[in-house]
Every structure is written in structure tokens, then in C-alpha cells.
Tab-separated table of C-alpha atoms in Angstrom:
chain	number	residue	atom	x	y	z
A	23	UNK	CA	213.332	-59.355	173.579
A	24	UNK	CA	216.362	-61.509	172.826
A	25	UNK	CA	219.395	-59.702	171.428
A	26	UNK	CA	222.208	-61.857	170.101
A	27	UNK	CA	225.600	-60.194	170.466
A	28	UNK	CA	226.767	-57.223	172.531
A	29	UNK	CA	228.336	-55.092	169.822
A	30	UNK	CA	227.627	-51.529	168.672
A	31	UNK	CA	224.426	-52.362	166.769
A	32	UNK	CA	222.852	-54.114	169.749
A	33	UNK	CA	224.029	-51.274	171.964
A	34	UNK	CA	222.479	-48.708	169.637
A	35	UNK	CA	219.158	-50.588	169.547
A	36	UNK	CA	218.820	-50.912	173.314
A	37	UNK	CA	219.936	-47.339	173.993
A	38	UNK	CA	217.217	-46.086	171.648
A	39	UNK	CA	214.642	-48.201	173.477
A	40	UNK	CA	215.714	-46.832	176.858
A	41	UNK	CA	216.397	-43.150	176.113
A	42	UNK	CA	213.437	-40.832	176.628
A	43	UNK	CA	214.581	-38.281	174.001
A	44	UNK	CA	216.298	-40.105	171.115
A	45	UNK	CA	217.449	-38.223	168.027
A	46	UNK	CA	215.093	-39.342	165.269
A	47	UNK	CA	216.856	-37.585	162.388
A	48	UNK	CA	217.440	-39.482	159.173
A	49	UNK	CA	220.935	-39.644	157.644
A	50	UNK	CA	219.719	-37.210	154.968
A	51	UNK	CA	218.557	-34.741	157.634
A	52	UNK	CA	221.882	-35.027	159.473
A	53	UNK	CA	223.779	-34.355	156.265
A	54	UNK	CA	221.659	-31.250	155.645
A	55	UNK	CA	222.412	-30.034	159.171
A	56	UNK	CA	226.128	-30.476	158.504
A	57	UNK	CA	225.781	-28.562	155.220
A	58	UNK	CA	223.884	-25.713	156.906
A	59	UNK	CA	226.075	-25.676	160.024
A	60	UNK	CA	225.291	-22.047	160.755
A	61	UNK	CA	221.631	-22.956	161.227
A	62	UNK	CA	220.931	-24.355	164.667
A	63	UNK	CA	218.827	-27.348	163.612
A	64	UNK	CA	220.882	-29.820	165.659
A	65	UNK	CA	221.029	-29.963	169.421
A	66	UNK	CA	223.837	-27.811	170.724
A	67	UNK	CA	226.527	-28.538	173.271
A	68	UNK	CA	224.422	-26.886	176.016
A	69	UNK	CA	221.714	-29.517	175.403
A	70	UNK	CA	223.974	-32.522	174.808
A	71	UNK	CA	226.415	-32.175	177.729
A	72	UNK	CA	223.727	-32.377	180.458
A	73	UNK	CA	222.254	-35.427	178.723
A	74	UNK	CA	225.690	-37.094	178.812
A	75	UNK	CA	225.386	-37.066	182.620
A	76	UNK	CA	221.807	-38.372	182.724
A	77	UNK	CA	221.325	-41.873	184.118
A	78	UNK	CA	218.837	-44.526	183.025
A	79	UNK	CA	217.778	-47.940	184.316
A	80	UNK	CA	217.610	-50.303	181.346
A	81	UNK	CA	216.784	-53.335	183.497
A	82	UNK	CA	213.694	-51.575	184.831
A	83	UNK	CA	212.631	-50.136	181.464
A	84	UNK	CA	213.276	-53.403	179.563
A	85	UNK	CA	212.507	-56.101	182.163
A	86	UNK	CA	212.008	-58.901	179.637
A	87	UNK	CA	215.206	-58.297	177.660
A	88	UNK	CA	218.251	-60.540	177.446
A	89	UNK	CA	221.473	-59.949	175.518
A	90	UNK	CA	223.457	-63.121	174.871
A	91	UNK	CA	227.105	-62.686	173.913
A	92	UNK	CA	229.865	-65.275	173.644
A	93	UNK	CA	232.229	-63.051	175.645
A	94	UNK	CA	229.606	-61.918	178.150
A	95	UNK	CA	230.174	-58.173	178.044
A	96	UNK	CA	229.488	-55.151	175.875
A	97	UNK	CA	231.916	-54.469	173.016
A	98	UNK	CA	234.360	-57.207	174.117
A	99	UNK	CA	234.718	-58.732	170.641
A	100	UNK	CA	235.257	-55.299	169.107
A	101	UNK	CA	237.940	-54.435	171.670
A	102	UNK	CA	239.668	-57.747	170.979
A	103	UNK	CA	239.518	-57.222	167.214
A	104	UNK	CA	240.834	-53.652	167.449
A	105	UNK	CA	243.814	-54.915	169.428
A	106	UNK	CA	244.482	-57.994	167.286
A	107	UNK	CA	244.323	-56.019	164.046
A	108	UNK	CA	246.169	-52.979	165.358
A	109	UNK	CA	243.245	-50.653	164.617
A	110	UNK	CA	244.120	-47.321	166.210
A	111	UNK	CA	241.423	-45.226	164.485
A	112	UNK	CA	238.010	-46.207	163.204
A	113	UNK	CA	237.177	-46.041	159.511
A	114	UNK	CA	233.790	-44.528	160.367
A	115	UNK	CA	233.569	-40.839	161.192
A	116	UNK	CA	232.918	-39.510	164.687
A	117	UNK	CA	229.143	-39.188	164.234
A	118	UNK	CA	228.799	-42.959	163.745
A	119	UNK	CA	228.293	-44.147	167.303
A	120	UNK	CA	225.500	-45.735	169.344
A	121	UNK	CA	224.467	-42.729	171.485
A	122	UNK	CA	220.774	-42.179	170.732
A	123	UNK	CA	220.500	-38.596	171.953
A	124	UNK	CA	222.551	-36.675	169.400
A	125	UNK	CA	224.893	-37.517	166.564
A	126	UNK	CA	227.457	-35.029	167.937
A	127	UNK	CA	227.632	-36.720	171.363
A	128	UNK	CA	230.983	-38.461	170.870
A	129	UNK	CA	232.711	-35.206	169.901
A	130	UNK	CA	231.232	-33.318	172.851
A	131	UNK	CA	232.120	-36.205	175.188
A	132	UNK	CA	235.726	-36.222	173.905
A	133	UNK	CA	235.948	-32.477	174.542
A	134	UNK	CA	234.476	-32.805	178.027
A	135	UNK	CA	236.941	-35.605	178.838
A	136	UNK	CA	239.811	-33.550	177.351
A	137	UNK	CA	240.488	-36.232	174.749
A	138	UNK	CA	240.153	-34.181	171.562
A	139	UNK	CA	243.666	-35.344	170.621
A	140	UNK	CA	242.108	-38.765	169.930
A	141	UNK	CA	240.092	-37.302	167.053
A	142	UNK	CA	242.007	-37.426	163.784
A	143	UNK	CA	241.286	-35.681	160.482
A	144	UNK	CA	240.596	-38.099	157.635
A	145	UNK	CA	243.462	-38.320	155.209
A	146	UNK	CA	243.181	-39.029	151.512
A	147	UNK	CA	239.586	-37.836	151.280
A	148	UNK	CA	238.576	-35.450	148.519
A	149	UNK	CA	236.305	-33.178	150.544
A	150	UNK	CA	235.093	-31.276	147.485
A	151	UNK	CA	234.040	-34.489	145.743
A	152	UNK	CA	232.303	-35.630	148.930
A	153	UNK	CA	230.385	-32.364	149.194
A	154	UNK	CA	229.345	-32.555	145.532
A	155	UNK	CA	227.955	-36.016	146.301
A	156	UNK	CA	226.000	-34.680	149.281
A	157	UNK	CA	228.318	-35.580	152.168
A	158	UNK	CA	229.391	-32.557	154.213
A	159	UNK	CA	231.273	-34.168	157.037
A	160	UNK	CA	232.506	-34.651	159.558
A	161	UNK	CA	235.885	-35.659	158.198
A	162	UNK	CA	237.133	-36.732	161.625
A	163	UNK	CA	237.827	-40.242	162.942
A	164	UNK	CA	237.835	-41.255	166.624
A	165	UNK	CA	240.534	-43.480	168.050
A	166	UNK	CA	239.377	-47.014	168.788
A	167	UNK	CA	240.121	-46.435	172.488
A	168	UNK	CA	238.021	-43.252	172.544
A	169	UNK	CA	235.156	-45.069	170.812
A	170	UNK	CA	235.296	-48.028	173.224
A	171	UNK	CA	235.497	-45.751	176.275
A	172	UNK	CA	232.537	-43.723	174.998
A	173	UNK	CA	230.536	-46.937	174.504
A	174	UNK	CA	231.498	-48.067	178.036
A	175	UNK	CA	230.241	-44.741	179.388
A	176	UNK	CA	226.921	-45.331	177.611
A	177	UNK	CA	226.618	-48.870	179.014
A	178	UNK	CA	227.229	-47.461	182.484
A	179	UNK	CA	224.881	-44.456	182.219
A	180	UNK	CA	222.029	-46.486	180.748
A	181	UNK	CA	222.482	-49.419	183.141
A	182	UNK	CA	222.872	-52.011	180.383
A	183	UNK	CA	225.482	-54.312	181.967
A	184	UNK	CA	222.915	-56.480	183.823
A	185	UNK	CA	221.168	-57.341	180.554
A	186	UNK	CA	224.170	-59.263	179.148
A	187	UNK	CA	224.712	-62.964	179.751
A	188	UNK	CA	227.653	-65.010	178.548
A	189	UNK	CA	226.605	-67.739	176.166
A	190	UNK	CA	225.755	-68.675	172.632
A	191	UNK	CA	222.393	-69.060	170.961
A	192	UNK	CA	222.122	-72.329	169.104
A	193	UNK	CA	218.408	-72.511	168.459
A	194	UNK	CA	215.332	-70.341	168.779
A	195	UNK	CA	211.940	-71.973	169.055
A	196	UNK	CA	208.602	-70.276	169.152
A	197	UNK	CA	206.086	-72.220	171.177
A	198	UNK	CA	202.617	-72.234	169.745
A	199	UNK	CA	199.820	-70.821	171.829
A	200	UNK	CA	202.013	-68.868	174.219
A	201	UNK	CA	203.773	-65.588	174.541
């Protein structure tokens, strides 16, 4: 498997391939869980927190995988862009992250790390209109630093750093008759 780029989408893909219990909910199912928050359809904190300590070995599980990135490390371009553009908070809500285990992982991780102050309520959002359209939240944005640190914790726990090589892909050729 050749993955070009070491950003959040590549991270999300490889984490899902490595994790032994990924959340397989659709966006529609997640929205329903948020609407019916009193129902315990999602994994709770008591299930998510232990998983946030679990370690994996991506190199062993994905031995024929290479990630090629021009900067040579996970999320480096994103970190650079956040800094250059002065992006303090993401535009995407706190459930939009690469952790494959549970969509609430970033929030629970922030709480565990005592960094809840880096979660900011969305401003200028008509919550009633959103709910009428089928979106029930969250209406909370993580800081860019919190998001990057959470992604770094995932790279570490899943053992993904050895899969990244610095370089650029200029051409891909499929040889006939071989694998």
C-alpha cells in the first residue's frame, strides 16, 4: 500500500486499518446518537479512555505499507499551514478527527489531558436551524494545537512514525505480470 501525503485523511485511513475495534458508524448514525443523547448508543467515556492508552504496532500489522510525504512526518504541512495562516481553532467540530475508535475520542482526550479550555463553542451558528436540518452537534471547535497534539498521540500509540518517508511521488507504474 502506497499512501501519498501524511495528513489527517491518510492518518485516518491507516488508523482504521490498524485498530482492532474501529467505530463503523455512518455520519447519519452519529447524528442520530447526538440527537438521542440520553440513549447510550455510543461508546461511553469508560470504554473510550482505556482505548486511548492502548498501543498498536502499525509496522507489524501493515508490513508492506509506505507513506510518502514531502515533509517526512505526520501532519507537518497542516501544522505549518495553521501557523502561517494564524488558524487558532479548526472550522470542523470536535468529532471530526482521525481516531478510528470513537467519534468522541478527542473530547475525552482533551478532558483527560486537562485541556478542555482549548475547546471553543461555535459562534454565529443557528443551532435551531441546524437541528431542523438534521445536525444536532457538537457545536464545539478544537484549537489547532489540541488537534495536532491529539493526532501526534495517535501516531505514537499506533506506531505509525516508521511508515513515513520524506519524498515526493512523481510517477506510479504498475508492472505487468507481477504483484
